[in-house]
Coordinates of C-alpha atoms in Angstrom, one line a residue:
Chain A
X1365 CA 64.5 -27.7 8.3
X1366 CA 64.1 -24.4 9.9
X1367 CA 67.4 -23.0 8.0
X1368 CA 65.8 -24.2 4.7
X1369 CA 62.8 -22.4 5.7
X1370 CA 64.1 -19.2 6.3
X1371 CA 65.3 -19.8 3.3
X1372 CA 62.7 -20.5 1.2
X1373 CA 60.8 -17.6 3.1
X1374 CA 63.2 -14.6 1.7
X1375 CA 62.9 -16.1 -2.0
X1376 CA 59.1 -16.4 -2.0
X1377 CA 57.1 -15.9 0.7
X1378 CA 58.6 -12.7 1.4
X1379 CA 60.5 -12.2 -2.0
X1380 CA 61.9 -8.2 -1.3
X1381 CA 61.0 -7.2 -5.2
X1382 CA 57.9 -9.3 -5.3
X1383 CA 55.8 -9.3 -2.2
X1384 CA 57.6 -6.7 -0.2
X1385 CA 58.1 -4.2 -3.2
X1386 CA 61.0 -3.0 -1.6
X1387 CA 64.2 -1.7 -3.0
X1388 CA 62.0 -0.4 -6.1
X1389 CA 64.7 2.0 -7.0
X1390 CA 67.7 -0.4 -8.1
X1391 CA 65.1 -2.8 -9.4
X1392 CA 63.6 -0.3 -12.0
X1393 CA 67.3 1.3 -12.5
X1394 CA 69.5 -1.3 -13.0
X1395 CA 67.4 -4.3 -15.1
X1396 CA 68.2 -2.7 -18.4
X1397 CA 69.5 -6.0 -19.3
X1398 CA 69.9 -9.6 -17.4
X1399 CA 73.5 -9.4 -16.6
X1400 CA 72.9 -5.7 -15.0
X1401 CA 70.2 -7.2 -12.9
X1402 CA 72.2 -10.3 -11.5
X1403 CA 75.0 -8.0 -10.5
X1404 CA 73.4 -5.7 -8.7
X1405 CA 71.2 -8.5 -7.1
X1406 CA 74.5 -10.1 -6.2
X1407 CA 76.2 -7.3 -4.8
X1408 CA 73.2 -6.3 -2.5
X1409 CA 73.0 -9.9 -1.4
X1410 CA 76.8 -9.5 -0.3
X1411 CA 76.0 -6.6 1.6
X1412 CA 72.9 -7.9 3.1
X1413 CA 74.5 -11.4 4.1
X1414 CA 77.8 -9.4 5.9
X1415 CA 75.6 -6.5 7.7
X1416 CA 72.7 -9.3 9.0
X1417 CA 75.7 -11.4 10.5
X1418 CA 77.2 -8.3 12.3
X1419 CA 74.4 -6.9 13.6
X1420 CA 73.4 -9.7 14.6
X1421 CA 76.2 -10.4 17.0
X1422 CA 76.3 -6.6 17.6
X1423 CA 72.5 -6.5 18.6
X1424 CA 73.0 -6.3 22.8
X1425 CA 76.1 -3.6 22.4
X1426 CA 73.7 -1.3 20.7
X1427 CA 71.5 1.1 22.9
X1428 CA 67.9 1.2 21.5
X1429 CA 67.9 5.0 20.3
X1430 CA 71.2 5.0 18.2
X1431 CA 70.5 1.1 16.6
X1432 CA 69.6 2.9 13.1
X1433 CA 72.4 5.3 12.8
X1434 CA 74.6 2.2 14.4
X1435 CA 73.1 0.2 11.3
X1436 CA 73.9 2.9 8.9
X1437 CA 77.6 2.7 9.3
X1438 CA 77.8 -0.3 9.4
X1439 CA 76.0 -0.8 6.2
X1440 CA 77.6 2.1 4.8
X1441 CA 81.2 0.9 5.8
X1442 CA 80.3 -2.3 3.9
X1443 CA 79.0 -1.0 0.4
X1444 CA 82.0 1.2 0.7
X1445 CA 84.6 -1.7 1.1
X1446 CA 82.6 -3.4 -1.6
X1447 CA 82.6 -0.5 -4.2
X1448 CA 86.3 -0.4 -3.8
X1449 CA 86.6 -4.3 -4.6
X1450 CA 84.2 -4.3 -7.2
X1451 CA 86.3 -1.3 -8.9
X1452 CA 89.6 -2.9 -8.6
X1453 CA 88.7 -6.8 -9.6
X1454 CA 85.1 -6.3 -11.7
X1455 CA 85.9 -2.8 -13.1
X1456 CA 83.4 -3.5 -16.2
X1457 CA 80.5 -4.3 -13.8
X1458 CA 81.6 -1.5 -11.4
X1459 CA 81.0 0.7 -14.6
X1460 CA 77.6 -0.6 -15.8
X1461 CA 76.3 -0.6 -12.0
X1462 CA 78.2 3.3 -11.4
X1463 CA 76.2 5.2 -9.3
X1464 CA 73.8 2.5 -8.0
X1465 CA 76.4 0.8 -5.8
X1466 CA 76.7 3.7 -3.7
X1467 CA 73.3 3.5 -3.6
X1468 CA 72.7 0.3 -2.1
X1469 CA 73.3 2.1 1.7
X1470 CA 69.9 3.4 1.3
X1471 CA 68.2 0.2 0.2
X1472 CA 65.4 -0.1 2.4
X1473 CA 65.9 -4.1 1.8
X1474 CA 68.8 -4.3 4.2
X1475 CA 68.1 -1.9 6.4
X1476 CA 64.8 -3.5 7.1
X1477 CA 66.0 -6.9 7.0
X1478 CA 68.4 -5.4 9.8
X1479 CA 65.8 -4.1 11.8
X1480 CA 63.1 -7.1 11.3
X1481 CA 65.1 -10.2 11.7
X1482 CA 68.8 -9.8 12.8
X1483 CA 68.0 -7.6 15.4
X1484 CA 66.0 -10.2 16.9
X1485 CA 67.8 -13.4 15.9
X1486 CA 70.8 -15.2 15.9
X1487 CA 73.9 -14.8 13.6
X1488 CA 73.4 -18.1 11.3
X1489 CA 69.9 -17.7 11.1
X1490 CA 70.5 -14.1 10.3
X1491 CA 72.9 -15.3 7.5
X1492 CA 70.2 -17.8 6.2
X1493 CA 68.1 -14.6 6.2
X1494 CA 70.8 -12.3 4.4
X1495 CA 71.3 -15.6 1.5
X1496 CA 67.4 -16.3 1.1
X1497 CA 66.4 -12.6 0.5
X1498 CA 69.5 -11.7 -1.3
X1499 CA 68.8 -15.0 -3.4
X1500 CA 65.1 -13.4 -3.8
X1501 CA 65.8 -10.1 -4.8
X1502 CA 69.0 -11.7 -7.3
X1503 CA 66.4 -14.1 -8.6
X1504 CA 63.8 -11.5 -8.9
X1505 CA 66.1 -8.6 -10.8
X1506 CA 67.5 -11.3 -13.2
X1507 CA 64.1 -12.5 -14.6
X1508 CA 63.0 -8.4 -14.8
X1509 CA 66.0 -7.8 -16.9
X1510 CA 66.2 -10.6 -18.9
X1511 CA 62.4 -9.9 -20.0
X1512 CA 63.5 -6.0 -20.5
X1513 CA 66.6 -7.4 -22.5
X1514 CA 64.6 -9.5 -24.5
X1515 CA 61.9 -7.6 -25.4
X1516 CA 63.7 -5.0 -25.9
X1517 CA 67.0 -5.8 -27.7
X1518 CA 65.9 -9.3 -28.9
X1519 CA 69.2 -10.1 -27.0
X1520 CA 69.8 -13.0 -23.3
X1521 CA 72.8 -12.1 -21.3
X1522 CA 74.3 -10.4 -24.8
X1523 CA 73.6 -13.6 -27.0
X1524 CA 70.9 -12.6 -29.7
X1525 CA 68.0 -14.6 -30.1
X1526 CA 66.7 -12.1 -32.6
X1527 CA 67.7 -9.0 -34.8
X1528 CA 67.9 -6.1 -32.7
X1529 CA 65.8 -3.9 -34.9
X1530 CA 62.3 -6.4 -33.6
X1531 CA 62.8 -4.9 -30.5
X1532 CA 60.6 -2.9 -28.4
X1533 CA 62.8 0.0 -27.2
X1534 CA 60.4 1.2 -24.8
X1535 CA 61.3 -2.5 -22.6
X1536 CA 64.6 -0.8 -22.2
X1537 CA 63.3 2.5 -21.2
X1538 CA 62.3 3.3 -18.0
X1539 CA 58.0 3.1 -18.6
X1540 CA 59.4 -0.5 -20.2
X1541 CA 60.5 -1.6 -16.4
X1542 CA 57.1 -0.2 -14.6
X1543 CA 54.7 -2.5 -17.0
X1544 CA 57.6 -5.8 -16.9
X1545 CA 57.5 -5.3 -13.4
X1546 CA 53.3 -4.7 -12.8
X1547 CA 53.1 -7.5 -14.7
X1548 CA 55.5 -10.0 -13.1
X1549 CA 54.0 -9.1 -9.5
X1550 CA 50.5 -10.1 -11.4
X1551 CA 51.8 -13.4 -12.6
X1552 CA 53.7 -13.9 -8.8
X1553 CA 50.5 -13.0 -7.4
X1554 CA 48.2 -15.4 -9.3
X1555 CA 50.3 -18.3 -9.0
X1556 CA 51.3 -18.1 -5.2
X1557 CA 48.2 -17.4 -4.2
X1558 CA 48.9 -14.7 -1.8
Chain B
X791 CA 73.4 -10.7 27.6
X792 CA 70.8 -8.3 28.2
X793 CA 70.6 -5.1 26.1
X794 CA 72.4 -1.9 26.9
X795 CA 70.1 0.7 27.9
X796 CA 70.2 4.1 26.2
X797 CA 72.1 6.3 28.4
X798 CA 74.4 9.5 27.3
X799 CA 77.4 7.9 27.9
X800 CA 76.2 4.3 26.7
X801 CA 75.0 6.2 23.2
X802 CA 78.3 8.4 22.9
X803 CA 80.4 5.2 23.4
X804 CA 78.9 2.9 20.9
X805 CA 78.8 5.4 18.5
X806 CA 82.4 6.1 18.8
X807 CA 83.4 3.0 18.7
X808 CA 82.0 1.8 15.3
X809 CA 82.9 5.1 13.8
X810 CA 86.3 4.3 14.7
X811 CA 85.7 0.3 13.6
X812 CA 84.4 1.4 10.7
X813 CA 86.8 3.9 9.4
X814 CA 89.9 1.7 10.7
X815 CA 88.3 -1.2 8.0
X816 CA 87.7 1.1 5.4
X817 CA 91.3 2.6 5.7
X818 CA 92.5 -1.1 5.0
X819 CA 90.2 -2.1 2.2
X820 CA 91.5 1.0 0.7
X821 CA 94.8 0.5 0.9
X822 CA 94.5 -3.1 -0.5
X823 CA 92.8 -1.9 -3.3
X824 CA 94.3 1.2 -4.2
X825 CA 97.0 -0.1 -6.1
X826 CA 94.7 -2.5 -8.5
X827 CA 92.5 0.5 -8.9
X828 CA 95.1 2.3 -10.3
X829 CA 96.6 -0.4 -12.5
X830 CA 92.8 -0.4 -14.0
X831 CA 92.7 2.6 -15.1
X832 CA 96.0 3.1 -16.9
X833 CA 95.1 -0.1 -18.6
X834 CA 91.6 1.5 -19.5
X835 CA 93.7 4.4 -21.0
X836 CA 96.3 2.3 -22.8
X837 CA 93.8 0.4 -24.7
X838 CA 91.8 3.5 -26.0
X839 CA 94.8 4.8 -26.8
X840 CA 95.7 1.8 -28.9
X841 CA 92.1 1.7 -30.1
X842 CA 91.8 5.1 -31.3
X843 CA 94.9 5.8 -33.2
X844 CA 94.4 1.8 -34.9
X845 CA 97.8 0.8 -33.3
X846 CA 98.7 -2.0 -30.8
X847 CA 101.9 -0.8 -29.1
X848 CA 101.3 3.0 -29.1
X849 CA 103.7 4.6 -26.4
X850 CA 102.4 8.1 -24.6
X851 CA 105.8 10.4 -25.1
X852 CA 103.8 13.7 -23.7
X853 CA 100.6 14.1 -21.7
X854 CA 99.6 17.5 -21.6
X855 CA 96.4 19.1 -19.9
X856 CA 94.8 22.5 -22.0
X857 CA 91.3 24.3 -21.0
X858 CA 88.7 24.3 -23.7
X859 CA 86.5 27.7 -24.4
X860 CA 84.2 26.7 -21.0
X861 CA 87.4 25.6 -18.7
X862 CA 86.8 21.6 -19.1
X863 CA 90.0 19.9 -19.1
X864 CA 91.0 18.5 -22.6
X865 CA 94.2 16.3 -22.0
X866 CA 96.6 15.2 -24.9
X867 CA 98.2 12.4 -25.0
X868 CA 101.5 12.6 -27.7
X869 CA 102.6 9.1 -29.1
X870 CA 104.7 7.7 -31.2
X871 CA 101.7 6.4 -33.8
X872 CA 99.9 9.6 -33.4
X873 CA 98.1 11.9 -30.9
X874 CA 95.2 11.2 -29.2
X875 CA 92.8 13.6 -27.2
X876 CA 90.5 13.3 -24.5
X877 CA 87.7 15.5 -24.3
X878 CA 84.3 16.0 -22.9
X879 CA 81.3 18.2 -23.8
X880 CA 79.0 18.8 -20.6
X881 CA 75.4 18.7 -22.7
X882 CA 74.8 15.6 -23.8
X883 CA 71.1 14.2 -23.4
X884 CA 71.6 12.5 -20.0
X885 CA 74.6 14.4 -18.8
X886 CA 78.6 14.7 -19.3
X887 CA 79.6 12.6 -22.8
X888 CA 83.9 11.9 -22.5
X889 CA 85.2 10.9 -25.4
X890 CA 88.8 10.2 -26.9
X891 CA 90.1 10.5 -30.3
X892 CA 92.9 9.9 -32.2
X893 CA 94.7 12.1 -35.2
X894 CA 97.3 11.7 -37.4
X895 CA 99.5 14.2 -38.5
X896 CA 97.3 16.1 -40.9
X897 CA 94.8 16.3 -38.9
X898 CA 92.1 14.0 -40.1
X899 CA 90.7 11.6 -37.6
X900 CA 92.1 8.0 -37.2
X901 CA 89.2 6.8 -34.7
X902 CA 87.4 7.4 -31.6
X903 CA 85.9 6.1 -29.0
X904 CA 83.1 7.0 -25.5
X905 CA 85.6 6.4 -22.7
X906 CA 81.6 7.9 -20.2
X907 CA 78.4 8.8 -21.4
X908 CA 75.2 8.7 -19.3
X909 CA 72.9 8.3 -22.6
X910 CA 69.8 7.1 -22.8
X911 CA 69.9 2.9 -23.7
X912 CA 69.1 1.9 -27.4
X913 CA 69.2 5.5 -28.3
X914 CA 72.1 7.9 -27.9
X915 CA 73.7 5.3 -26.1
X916 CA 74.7 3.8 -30.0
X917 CA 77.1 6.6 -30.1
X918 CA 80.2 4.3 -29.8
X919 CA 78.9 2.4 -33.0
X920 CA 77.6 4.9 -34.8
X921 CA 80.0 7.1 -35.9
X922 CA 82.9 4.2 -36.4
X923 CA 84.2 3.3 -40.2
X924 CA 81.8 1.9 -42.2
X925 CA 78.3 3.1 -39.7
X926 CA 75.4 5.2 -41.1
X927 CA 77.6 8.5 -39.0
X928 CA 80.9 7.7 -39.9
X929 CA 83.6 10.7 -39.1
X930 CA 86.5 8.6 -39.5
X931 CA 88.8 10.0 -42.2
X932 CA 87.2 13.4 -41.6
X933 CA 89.5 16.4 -41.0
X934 CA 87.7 18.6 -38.8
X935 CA 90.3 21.6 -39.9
X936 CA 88.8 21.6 -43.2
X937 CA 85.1 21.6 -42.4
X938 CA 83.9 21.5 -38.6
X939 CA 81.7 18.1 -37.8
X940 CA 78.0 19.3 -37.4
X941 CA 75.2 17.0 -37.8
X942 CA 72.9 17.4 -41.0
X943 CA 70.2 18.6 -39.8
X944 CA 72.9 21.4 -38.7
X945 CA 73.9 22.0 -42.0
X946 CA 76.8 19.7 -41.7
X947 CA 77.5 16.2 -43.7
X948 CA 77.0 13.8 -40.2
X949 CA 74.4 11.7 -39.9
X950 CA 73.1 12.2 -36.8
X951 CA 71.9 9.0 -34.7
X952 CA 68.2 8.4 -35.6
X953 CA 66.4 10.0 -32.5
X954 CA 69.1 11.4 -30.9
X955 CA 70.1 14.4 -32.5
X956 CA 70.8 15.6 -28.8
X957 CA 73.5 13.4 -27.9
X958 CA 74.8 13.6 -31.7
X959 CA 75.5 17.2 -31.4
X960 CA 77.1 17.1 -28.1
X961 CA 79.6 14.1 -29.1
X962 CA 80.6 16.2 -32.1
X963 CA 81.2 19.3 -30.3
X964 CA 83.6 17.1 -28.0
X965 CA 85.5 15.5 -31.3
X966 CA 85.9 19.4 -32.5
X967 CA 86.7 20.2 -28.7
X968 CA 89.4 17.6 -29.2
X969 CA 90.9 18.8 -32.8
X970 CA 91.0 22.2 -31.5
X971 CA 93.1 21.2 -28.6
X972 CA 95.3 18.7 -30.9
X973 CA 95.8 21.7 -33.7
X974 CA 96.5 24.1 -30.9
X975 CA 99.2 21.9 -29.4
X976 CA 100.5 21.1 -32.8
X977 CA 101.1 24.4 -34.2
X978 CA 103.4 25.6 -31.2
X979 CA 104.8 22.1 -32.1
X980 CA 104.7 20.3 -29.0
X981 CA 104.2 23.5 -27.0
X982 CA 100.4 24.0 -25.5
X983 CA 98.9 26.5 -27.4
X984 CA 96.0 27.3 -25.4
X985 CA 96.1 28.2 -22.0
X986 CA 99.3 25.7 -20.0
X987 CA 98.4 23.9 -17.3
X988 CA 100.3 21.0 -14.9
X989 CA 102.4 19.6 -18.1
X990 CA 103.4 15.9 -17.1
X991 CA 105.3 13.6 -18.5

């Protein structure tokens, strides 16, 4: 029960793209399509579940003034290992994604998920944590790009649902992820009640 | 356990050590992945190869690395179905556009294809359709010896992508990049003609 709620905690009540609004950067960058978004939620999710469990069991080796450069390596050291997979087993992702892998060290979603709960809590509760916000943020960039991909290209997850030359261009565009984006906090809002 | 406190020595220690953890890790993933990386790319390159110059079993007999008017590395790649050549123009709408195409003997362009481009989506992003056989910009069949590519609006016969005449203009300065480099190497048959640099094999 308490595993299920932390949980259900990272994928709504404190959904990172959502409620938190952090991580705005790969959110608006990468949803150009549905695919896009899932992989880069995926990939952060990786790096989030494997730096929450070793901090976690790292947390009492750390002295209190160096815990965030500590945290950076670690983090860093992480997306690095995982650029280098994704480049030699998912080279076609590792294209599309480019320069927003590296990018994931400075997420403020796993750095702050660091310093906010696996700093204070165990490692399988901070793996819980890492799984439900990574599922959150996975969940959250998948419905943003498969509204941009839709609207836009009048294509979901590459199969066409209509001709290409409906679409709105601008959805594809960066002012096209601001409004999908305002909008989908508004409905998230409304409906959760928050 | 109860937490260490934050001494000098305490600080300088931890630090260190997953420095050292850290790089140790990363030394390994490398190493296991080096080799895949590698076999990637060659693949990458075989099958534009292949797909530029229309062929399925092209083999590279000669690479060979020129500089083009601003120093950007143009690399040819001699086969046994044609040549094919790899070059980039640095002014494309979001940044570097690479692109590699393949000649036949005369000259006249057998195909193409964007091997990086960091073009806008929807827009000049289109440029790997666009120009192919049969598409609104089509330059296969074109000889860029007889007339150089420039877009319409240029005073050349090119359609330029609709709203991206930016991007248009730089991919066609790269294809011209790339004939220039093909007819240099060419005329001094086999021999660079522009300025030699690291030949492989």
């Amino acid at each position: 029960m308490k595993y299920l709620n932390i949980l259900w905690n990272g994928i709504l009540k404190e959904n990172p793209t959502f409620v938190l609004l952090l991580g705005m950067c790969p959110t608006l960058g990468t949803t150009s399509s549905a695919i896009n978004g899932m992989s880069m939620g995926l990939a952060t999710m990786a790096v989030l579940i494997f730096s929450n469990l070793i901090i976690s069991c790292v947390k009492n080796l750390i002295p209190d003034q160096v815990r965030i450069p500590s945290y950076i390596v670690v983090i860093a050291s992480l997306v690095t290992a995982l650029q280098m997979f994704m480049q030699a087993y998912t080279p076609e992702v590792y294209k599309t994604l480019g320069l927003f892998i590296p990018l994931i060290v400075v997420n403020c979603i796993i750095l702050g998920r660091a310093e906010a709960f696996a700093a204070k809590n165990g490692p399988v509760e901070s793996i819980f944590d890492g799984i439900g916000i990574g599922l959150g943020f996975t969940i959250a960039l998948t419905l943003l790009g498969g509204i941009r991909e839709l609207l836009g290209t009048g294509k979901l997850f590459g199969a066409t649902l209509w001709a290409e030359s409906y679409g709105m261009l601008l959805f594809v565009l960066a002012p096209g992820a601001f409004i999908a984006l305002g909008y989908l906090i508004a409905v998230v809002k409304k409906t959760m009640k928050i | 356990m109860k937490k260490l406190p934050s001494t000098l020595p305490n600080m300088l220690c931890v630090l260190t050590l997953i420095s050292v953890i850290a790089a140790g890790a990363l030394a390994y993933v490398n190493q296991l992945t080096a080799g895949p990386i590698e076999q990637n790319k060659a693949r990458t390159l075989a099958e534009g190869i292949n797909r530029v110059l229309g062929a399925n079993d092209a083999a590279v007999q000669e690479t060979s690395t020129v500089q083009d008017a601003n120093d950007n590395d143009v690399v040819i790649y001699m086969t046994n179905k044609g040549v094919a050549v790899q070059a980039i123009d640095p002014n494309g709408f979001g940044g570097t556009l690479k692109v590699l195409v393949g000649f036949d003997d005369k000259g006249t362009i057998k195909g193409y294809t964007v091997l990086e481009h960091a073009e806008t989506p929807g827009l000049g992003a289109k440029a790997d359709q666009w120009f192919q056989q049969g598409e609104k910009g089509d330059i296969i069949g074109k000889n860029p010896g007889q007339k150089e590519l420039t877009v319409s609006k240029d005073g050349g016969d090119v359609d330029a992508i609709t709203a991206s005449t930016i991007t248009s203009r730089a991919f066609l300065r790269a294809v011209n990049v790339a004939f220039h480099a093909y007819a240099g190497a060419s005329a001094t048959d086999g021999q660079t003609g522009a300025t030699p640099h690291q030949p492989q094999n």
